[in-house]
Short mmCIF file of C-alpha atoms and ligand atoms in Angstrom, two decimals:
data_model
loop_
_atom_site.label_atom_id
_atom_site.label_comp_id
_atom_site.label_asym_id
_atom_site.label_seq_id
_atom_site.Cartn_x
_atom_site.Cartn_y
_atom_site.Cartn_z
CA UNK A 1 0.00 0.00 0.00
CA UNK A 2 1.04 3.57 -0.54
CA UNK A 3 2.35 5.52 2.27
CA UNK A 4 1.09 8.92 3.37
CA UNK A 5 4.19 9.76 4.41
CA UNK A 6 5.97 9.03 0.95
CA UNK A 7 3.12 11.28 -1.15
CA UNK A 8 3.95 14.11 1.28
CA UNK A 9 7.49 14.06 1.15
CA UNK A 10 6.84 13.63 -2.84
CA UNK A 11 5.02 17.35 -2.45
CA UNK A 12 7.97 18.68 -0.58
CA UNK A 13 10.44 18.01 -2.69
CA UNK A 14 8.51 19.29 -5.66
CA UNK A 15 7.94 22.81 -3.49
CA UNK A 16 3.86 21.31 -3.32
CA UNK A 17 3.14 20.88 0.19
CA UNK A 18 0.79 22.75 1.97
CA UNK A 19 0.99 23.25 5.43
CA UNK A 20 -1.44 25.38 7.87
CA UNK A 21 -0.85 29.01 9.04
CA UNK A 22 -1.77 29.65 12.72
CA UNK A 23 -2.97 33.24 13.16
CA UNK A 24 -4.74 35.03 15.34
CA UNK A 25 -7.41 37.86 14.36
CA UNK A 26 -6.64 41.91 15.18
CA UNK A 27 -8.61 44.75 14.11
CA UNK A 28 -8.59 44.05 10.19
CA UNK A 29 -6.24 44.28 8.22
CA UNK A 30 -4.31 43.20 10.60
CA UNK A 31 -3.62 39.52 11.78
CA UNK A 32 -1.09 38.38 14.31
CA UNK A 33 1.51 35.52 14.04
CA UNK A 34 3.16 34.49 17.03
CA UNK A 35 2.23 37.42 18.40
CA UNK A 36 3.36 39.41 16.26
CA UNK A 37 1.27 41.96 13.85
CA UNK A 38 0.79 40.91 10.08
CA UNK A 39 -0.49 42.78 6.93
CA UNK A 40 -3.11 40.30 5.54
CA UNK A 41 -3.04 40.99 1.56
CA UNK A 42 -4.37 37.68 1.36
CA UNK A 43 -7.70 37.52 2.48
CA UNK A 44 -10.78 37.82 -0.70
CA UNK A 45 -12.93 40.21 2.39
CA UNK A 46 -12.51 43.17 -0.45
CA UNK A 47 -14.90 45.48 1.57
CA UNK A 48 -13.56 44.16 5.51
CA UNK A 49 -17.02 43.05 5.86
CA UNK A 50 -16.23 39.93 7.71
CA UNK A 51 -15.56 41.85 11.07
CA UNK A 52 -18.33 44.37 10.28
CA UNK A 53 -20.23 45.49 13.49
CA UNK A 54 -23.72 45.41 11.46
CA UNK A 55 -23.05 42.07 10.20
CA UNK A 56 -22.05 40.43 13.61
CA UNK A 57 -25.07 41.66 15.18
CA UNK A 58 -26.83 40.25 12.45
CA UNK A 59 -26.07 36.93 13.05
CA UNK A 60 -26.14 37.29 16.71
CA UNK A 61 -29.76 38.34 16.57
CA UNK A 62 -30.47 34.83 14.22
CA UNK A 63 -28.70 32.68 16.77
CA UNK A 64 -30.82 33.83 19.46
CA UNK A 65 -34.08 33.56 17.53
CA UNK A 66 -33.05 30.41 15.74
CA UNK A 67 -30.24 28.43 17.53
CA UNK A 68 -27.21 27.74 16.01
CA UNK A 69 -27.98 24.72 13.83
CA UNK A 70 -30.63 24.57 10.93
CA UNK A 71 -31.58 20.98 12.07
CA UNK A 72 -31.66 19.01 8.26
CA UNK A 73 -31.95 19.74 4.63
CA UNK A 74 -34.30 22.39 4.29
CA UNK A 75 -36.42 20.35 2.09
CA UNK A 76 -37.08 17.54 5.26
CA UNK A 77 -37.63 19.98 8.38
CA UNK A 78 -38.85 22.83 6.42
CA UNK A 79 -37.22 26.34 5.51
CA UNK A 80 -36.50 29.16 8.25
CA UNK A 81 -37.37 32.47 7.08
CA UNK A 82 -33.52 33.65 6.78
CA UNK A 83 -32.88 31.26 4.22
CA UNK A 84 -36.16 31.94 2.30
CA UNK A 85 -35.20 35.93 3.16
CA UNK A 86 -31.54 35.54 1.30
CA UNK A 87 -32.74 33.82 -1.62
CA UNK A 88 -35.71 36.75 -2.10
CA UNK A 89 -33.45 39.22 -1.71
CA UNK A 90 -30.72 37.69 -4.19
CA UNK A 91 -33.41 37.37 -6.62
CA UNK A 92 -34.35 40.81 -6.50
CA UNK A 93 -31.02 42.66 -6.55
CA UNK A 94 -30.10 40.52 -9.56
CA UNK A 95 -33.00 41.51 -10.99
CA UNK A 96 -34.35 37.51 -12.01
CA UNK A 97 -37.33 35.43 -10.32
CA UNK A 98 -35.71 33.21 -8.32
CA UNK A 99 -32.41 32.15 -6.28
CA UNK A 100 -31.32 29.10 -4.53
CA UNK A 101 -28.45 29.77 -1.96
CA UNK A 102 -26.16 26.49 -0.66
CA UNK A 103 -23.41 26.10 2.17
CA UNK A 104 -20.70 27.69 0.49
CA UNK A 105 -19.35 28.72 -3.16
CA UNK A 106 -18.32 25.14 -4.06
CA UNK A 107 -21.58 23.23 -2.86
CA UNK A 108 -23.11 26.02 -5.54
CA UNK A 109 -21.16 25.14 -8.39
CA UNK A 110 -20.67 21.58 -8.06
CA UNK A 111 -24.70 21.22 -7.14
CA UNK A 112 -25.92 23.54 -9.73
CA UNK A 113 -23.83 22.08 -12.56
CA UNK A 114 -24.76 18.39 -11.81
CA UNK A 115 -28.41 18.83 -11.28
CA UNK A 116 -28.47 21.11 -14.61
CA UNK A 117 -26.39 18.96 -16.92
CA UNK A 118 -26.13 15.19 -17.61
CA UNK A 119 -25.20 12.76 -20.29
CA UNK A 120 -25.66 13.61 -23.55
CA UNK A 121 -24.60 17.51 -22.64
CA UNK A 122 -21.97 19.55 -22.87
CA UNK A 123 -20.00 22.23 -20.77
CA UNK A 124 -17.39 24.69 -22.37
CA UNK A 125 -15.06 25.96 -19.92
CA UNK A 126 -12.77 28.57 -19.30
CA UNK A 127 -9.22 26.92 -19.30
CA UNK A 128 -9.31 29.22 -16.10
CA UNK A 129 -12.06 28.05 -14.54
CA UNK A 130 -12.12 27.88 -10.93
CA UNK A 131 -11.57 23.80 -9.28
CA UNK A 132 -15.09 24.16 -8.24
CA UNK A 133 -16.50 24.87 -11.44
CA UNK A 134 -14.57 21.59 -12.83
CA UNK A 135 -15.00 19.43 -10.13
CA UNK A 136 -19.13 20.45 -11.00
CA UNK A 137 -18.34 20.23 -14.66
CA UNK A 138 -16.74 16.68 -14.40
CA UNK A 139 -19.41 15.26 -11.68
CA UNK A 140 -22.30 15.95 -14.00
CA UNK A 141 -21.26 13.28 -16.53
CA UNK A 142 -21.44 16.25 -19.16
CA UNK A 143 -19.02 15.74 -22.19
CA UNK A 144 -16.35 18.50 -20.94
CA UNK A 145 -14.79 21.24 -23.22
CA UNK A 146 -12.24 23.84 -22.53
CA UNK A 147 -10.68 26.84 -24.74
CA UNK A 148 -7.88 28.76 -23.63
CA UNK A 149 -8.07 31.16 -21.39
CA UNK A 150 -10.43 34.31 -22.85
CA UNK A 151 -9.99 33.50 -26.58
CA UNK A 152 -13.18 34.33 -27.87
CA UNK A 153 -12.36 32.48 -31.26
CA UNK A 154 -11.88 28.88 -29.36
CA UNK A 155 -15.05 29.78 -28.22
CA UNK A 156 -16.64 30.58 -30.80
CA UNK A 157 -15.61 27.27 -32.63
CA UNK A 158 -16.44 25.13 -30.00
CA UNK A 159 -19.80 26.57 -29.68
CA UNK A 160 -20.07 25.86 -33.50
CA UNK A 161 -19.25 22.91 -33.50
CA UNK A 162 -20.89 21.36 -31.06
CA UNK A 163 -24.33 23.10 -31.97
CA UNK A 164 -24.45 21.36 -35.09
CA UNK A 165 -23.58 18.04 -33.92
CA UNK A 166 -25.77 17.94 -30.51
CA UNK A 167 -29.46 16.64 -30.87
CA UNK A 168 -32.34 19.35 -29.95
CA UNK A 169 -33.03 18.16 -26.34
CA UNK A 170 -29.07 18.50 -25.54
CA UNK A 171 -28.20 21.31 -23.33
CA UNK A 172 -24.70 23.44 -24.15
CA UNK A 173 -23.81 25.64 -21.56
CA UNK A 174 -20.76 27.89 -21.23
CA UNK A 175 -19.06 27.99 -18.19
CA UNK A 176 -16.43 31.42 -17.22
CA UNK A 177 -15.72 33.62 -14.03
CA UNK A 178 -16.22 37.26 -14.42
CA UNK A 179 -12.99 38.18 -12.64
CA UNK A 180 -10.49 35.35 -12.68
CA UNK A 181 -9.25 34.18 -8.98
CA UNK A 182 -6.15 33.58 -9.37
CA UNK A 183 -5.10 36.40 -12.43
CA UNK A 184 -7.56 39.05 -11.50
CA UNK A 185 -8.33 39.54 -15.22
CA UNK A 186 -11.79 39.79 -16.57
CA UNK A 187 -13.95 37.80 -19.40
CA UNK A 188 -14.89 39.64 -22.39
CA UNK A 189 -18.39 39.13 -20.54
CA UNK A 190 -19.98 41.00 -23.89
CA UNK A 191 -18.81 39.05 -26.53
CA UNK A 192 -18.87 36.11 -24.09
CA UNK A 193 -22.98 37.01 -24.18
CA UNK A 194 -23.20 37.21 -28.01
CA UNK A 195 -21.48 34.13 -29.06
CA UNK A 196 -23.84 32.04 -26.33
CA UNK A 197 -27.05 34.15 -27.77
CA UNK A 198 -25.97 33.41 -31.44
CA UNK A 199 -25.07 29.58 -30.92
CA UNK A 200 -28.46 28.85 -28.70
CA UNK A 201 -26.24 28.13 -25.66
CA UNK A 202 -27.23 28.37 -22.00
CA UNK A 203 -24.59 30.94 -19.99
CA UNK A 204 -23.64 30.41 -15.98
CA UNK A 205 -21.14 33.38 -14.96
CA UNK A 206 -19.35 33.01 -11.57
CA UNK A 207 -19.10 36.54 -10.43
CA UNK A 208 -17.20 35.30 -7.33
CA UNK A 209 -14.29 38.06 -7.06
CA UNK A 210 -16.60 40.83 -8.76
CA UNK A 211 -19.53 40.93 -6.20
CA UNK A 212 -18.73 43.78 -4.00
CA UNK A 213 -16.37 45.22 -6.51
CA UNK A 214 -17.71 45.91 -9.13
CA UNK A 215 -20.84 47.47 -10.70
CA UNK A 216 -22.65 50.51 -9.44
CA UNK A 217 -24.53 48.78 -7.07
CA UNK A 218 -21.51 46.27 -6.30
CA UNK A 219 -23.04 43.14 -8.09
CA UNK A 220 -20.72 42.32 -10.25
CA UNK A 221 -19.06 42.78 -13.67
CA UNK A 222 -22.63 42.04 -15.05
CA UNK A 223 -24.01 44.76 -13.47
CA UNK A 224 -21.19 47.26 -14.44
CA UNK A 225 -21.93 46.09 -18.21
CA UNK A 226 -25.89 46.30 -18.10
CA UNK A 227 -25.53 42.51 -18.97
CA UNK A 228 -27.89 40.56 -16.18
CA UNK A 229 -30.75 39.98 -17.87
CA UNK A 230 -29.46 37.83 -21.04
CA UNK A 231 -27.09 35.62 -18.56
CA UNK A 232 -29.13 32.28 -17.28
CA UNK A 233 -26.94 31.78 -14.51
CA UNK A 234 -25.28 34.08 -12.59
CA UNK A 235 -23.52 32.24 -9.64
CA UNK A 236 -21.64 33.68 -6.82
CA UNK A 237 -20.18 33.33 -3.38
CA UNK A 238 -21.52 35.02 0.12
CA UNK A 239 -17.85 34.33 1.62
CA UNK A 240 -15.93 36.65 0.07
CA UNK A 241 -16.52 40.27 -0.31
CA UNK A 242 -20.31 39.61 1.30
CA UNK A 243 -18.06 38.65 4.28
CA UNK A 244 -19.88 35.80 5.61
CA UNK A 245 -19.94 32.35 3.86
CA UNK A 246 -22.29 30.02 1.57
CA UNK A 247 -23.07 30.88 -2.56
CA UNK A 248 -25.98 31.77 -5.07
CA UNK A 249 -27.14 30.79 -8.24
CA UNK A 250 -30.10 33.32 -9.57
CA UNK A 251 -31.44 32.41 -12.11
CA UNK A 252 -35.92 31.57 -13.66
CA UNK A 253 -38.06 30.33 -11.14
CA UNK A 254 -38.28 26.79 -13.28
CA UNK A 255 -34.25 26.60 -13.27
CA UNK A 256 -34.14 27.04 -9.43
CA UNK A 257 -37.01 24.59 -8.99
CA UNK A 258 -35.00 22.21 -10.61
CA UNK A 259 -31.85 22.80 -8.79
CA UNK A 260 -34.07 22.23 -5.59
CA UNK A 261 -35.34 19.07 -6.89
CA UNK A 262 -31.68 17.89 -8.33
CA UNK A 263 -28.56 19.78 -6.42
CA UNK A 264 -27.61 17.28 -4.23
CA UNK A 265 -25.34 19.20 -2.18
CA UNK A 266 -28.63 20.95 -1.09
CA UNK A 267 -30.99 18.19 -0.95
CA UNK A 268 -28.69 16.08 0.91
CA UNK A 269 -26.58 18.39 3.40
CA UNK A 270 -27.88 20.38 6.11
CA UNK A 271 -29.02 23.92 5.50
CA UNK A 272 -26.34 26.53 6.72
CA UNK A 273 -26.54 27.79 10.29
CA UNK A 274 -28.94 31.05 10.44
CA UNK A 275 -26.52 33.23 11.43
CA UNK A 276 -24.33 32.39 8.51
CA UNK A 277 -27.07 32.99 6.39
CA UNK A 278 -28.51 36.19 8.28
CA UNK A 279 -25.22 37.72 7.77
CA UNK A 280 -25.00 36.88 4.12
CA UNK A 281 -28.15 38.86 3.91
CA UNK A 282 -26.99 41.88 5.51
CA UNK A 283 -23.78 42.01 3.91
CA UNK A 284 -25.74 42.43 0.95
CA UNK A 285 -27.68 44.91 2.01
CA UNK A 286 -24.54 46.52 3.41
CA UNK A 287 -22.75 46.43 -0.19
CA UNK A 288 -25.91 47.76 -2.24
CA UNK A 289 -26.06 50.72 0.47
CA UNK A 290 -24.55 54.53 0.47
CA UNK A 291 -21.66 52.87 3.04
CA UNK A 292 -21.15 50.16 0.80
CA UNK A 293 -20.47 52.69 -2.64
CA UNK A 294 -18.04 54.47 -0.10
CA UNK A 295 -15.98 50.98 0.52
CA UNK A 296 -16.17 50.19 -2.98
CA UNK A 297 -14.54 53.46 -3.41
CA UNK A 298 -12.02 53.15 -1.12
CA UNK A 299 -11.25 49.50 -2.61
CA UNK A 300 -10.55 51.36 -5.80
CA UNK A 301 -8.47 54.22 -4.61
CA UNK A 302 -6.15 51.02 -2.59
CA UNK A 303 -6.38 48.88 -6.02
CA UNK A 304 -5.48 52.51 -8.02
CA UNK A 305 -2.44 53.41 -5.65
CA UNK A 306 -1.09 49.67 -5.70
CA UNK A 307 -1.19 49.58 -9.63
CA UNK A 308 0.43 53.25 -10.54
CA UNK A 309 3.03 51.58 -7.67
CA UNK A 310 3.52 48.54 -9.77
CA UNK A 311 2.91 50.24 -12.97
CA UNK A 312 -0.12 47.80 -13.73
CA UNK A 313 -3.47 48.31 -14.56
CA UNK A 314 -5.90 48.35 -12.45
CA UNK A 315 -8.48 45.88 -12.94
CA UNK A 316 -9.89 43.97 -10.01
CA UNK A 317 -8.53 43.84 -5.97
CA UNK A 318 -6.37 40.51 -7.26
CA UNK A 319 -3.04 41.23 -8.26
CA UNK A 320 -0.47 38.35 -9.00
CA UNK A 321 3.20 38.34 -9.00
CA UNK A 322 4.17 35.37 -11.52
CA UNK A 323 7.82 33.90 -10.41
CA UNK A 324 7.41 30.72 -12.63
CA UNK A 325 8.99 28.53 -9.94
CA UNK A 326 7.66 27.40 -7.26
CA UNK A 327 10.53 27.77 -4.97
CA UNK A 328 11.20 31.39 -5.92
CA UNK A 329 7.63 32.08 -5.01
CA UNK A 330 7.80 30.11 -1.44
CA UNK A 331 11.09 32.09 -0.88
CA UNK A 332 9.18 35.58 -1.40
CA UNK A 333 6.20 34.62 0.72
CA UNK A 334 8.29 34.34 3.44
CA UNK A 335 10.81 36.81 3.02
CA UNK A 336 7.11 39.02 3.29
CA UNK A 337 5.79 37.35 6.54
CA UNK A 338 9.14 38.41 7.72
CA UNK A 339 8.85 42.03 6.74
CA UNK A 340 5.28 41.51 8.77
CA UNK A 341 2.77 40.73 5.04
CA UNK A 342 0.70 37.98 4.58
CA UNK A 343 0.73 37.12 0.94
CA UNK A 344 -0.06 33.32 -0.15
CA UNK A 345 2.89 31.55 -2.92
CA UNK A 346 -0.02 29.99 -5.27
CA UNK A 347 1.10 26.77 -7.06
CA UNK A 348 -0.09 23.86 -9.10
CA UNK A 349 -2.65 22.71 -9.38
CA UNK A 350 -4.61 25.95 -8.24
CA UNK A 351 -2.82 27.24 -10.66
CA UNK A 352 -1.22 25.49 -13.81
CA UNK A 353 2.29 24.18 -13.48
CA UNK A 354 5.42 26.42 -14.30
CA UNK A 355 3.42 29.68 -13.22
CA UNK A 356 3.59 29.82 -9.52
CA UNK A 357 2.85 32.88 -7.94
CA UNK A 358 2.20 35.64 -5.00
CA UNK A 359 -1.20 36.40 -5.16
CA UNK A 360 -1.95 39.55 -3.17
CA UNK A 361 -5.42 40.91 -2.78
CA UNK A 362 -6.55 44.41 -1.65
CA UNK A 363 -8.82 45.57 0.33
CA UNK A 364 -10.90 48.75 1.40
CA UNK A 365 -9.68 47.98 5.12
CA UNK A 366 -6.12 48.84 4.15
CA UNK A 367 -4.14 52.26 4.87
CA UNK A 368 -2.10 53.65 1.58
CA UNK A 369 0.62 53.45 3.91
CA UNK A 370 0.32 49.49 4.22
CA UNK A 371 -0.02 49.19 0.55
CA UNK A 372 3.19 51.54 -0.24
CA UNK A 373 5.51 49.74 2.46
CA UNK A 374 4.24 46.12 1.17
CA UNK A 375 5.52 48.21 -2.25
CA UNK A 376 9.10 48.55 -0.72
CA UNK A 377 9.30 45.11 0.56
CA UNK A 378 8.00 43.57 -3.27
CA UNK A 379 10.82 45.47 -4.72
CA UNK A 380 13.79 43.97 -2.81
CA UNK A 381 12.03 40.44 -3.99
CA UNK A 382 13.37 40.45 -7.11
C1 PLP B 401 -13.78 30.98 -3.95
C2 PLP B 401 -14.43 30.60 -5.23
C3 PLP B 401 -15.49 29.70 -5.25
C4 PLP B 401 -15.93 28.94 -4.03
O1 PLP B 401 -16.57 29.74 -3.12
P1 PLP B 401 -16.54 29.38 -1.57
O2 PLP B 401 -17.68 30.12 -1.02
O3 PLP B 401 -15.21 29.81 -1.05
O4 PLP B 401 -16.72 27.89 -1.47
C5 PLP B 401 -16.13 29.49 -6.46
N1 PLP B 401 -15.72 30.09 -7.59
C6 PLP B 401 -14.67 30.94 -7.59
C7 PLP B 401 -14.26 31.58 -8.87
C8 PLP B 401 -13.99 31.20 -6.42
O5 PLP B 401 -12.93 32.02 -6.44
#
């Protein structure tokens, strides 16, 4: 038999093993390691709403009126009003009948794309896409598809080709993040919407980094392009910049009564704690709010000042450093926790092979000062 031991010293030497942090929490953005304060530029809580007075209180006032467990599925014991609340209020902010909300971002993707695709169908991907969106993809038993990352004309012939040879009943659905987690780059979500429109495909758009970010009511990159109402799925995640935890999909009312019938991460798993989900909802409300358009704003001045730094542009609150190497990228995550800056080395396979990386992510909790010293520190990296 294999031995554990053996795989993991197999990761090591290939600069692959991943090994748990210990930190405590400070006022944000600050964390502290052994005691010591940290800089977190690693965190996706764009708008610091994850240690938000409003939201806390939120979910204290569901525990007390609800407990701290749901009890079951939702569909065996019956749905608590915070759940049903969420999924009303996700429905109408994205402007569409209906919303189904799950335990987290991946229970959302994987349960959404297995209950809406099967045999016979199949899923073009972003060579980007995000693990969840595979793992979803490949569970389904959908034939699988992927064109390289944003190139439109891939796309375009895939969605060709397949059109012509699928029979009527066959669903073809095109998979791609709005703002891509690891690169911070967007989809060219308009052209994206035209080629799906033209070749009769179905569209599901995971606006995971974008909610709370962009658009002028912080809903995404769909929003900010007056897109919404010609995408079928628009997907997202609560535990990010909503700065709780769980994920959407919004979507018709018949689409979301299948998903409730078929999503087997939400038939069969035990609907997230109220407060969790109480939270959710008034992060929400938070981000589509007057003090929500001032975070965003401050999010953009940090992402602005960080990119004339760097001489990038700016484009989302994810900003990558590519080193190639993995060890090179290891080596500059901590020479950063040493100068007192959390900032993760990504490497395979969240991200392909031969293009590790620091990923650091901004936030509207940080001081220009933090973001001009981490600055300094990036510059003696290399
Ligand atoms: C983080 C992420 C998810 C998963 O969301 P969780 O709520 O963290 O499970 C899904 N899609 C993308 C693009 C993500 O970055």
């Amino acid at each position: 038999m294999r031995q554990a031991e053996d795989e993991l010293a197999a990761l090591r030497e290939a600069g692959l093993l991943r090994q748990l942090q210990p930190v405590e929490e400070d006022r944000p953005p600050l964390l502290r390691i052994n005691g010591r304060p940290v800089v977190n530029f690693a965190s996706n809580d764009y708008l610091g709403l994850a240690c938000d007075e409003e939201l806390m209180e939120a979910a204290r006032e569901a525990t007390t009126r609800y407990g701290t467990g749901a009890g079951s599925s939702r569909l065996i014991s019956g749905s608590l009003s915070p759940h049903l609340d969420l999924e009303e209020h996700i429905a109408e902010w994205k402007g569409v009948e209906a919303a189904l909300s799950f335990s987290s971002g991946y229970a959302t993707a994987v349960g959404s794309l297995g209950a809406l695709l099967g045999k016979g169908d199949v899923i073009i991907l972003d060579k980007l896409c995000h693990a969840s969106l595979i793992d979803g993809a490949r569970q389904s038993g959908a034939c699988l598809r992927v064109y390289p990352h944003n190139n439109l004309q891939k796309l375009e012939r895939l969605l060709a080709d397949n059109r012509a040879k699928l029979p009527a009943e066959a669903r073809l659905l095109v998979v791609t993040e709005s703002v891509f987690s690891m690169d911070g780059d967007r989809a060219p979500l308009v052209e994206i919407v035209e080629l799906t429109e033209r070749h009769g495909a179905l569209l599901l758009l995971d606006e995971a980094h974008a909610v709370g970010v962009l658009g002028p009511t912080g809903q995404g990159l769909a929003e900010e392009l007056g897109l919404q109402g010609r995408i079928t799925f628009q997907m997202g995640t609560l535990g990010k910049a909503v700065g709780s935890a769980g994920g959407y999909l919004a979507a018709e009312r018949r689409w979301i009564d299948l998903l409730l019938n078929k999503a087997r991460p939400f038939v069969y798993s035990t609907a997230p704690p109220p407060a969790q989900v109480a939270a959710s909802s008034r992060g929400l409300r938070v981000i589509a709010s007057a003090r929500g358009r001032n975070l965003r704003e401050r999010l953009w001045s940090n992402i602005s000042t960080f990119s004339k730094l760097r001489g990038t542009e700016a484009r989302s609150a994810i900003a990558p450093l590519i080193f190639g190497e993995n060890e090179p990228a290891l080596q500059a995550a901590r020479s950063l926790l040493g100068a007192g800056y959390l900032a993760p080395a990504v490497r395979f396979p969240t991200v392909p092979r031969g293009s590790a990386r620091l990923r650091i992510t901004l936030s509207a909790a940080h001081e220009e000062e933090q973001i001009r010293s981490l600055h300094k520190n990036l510059l003696t990296l290399s």
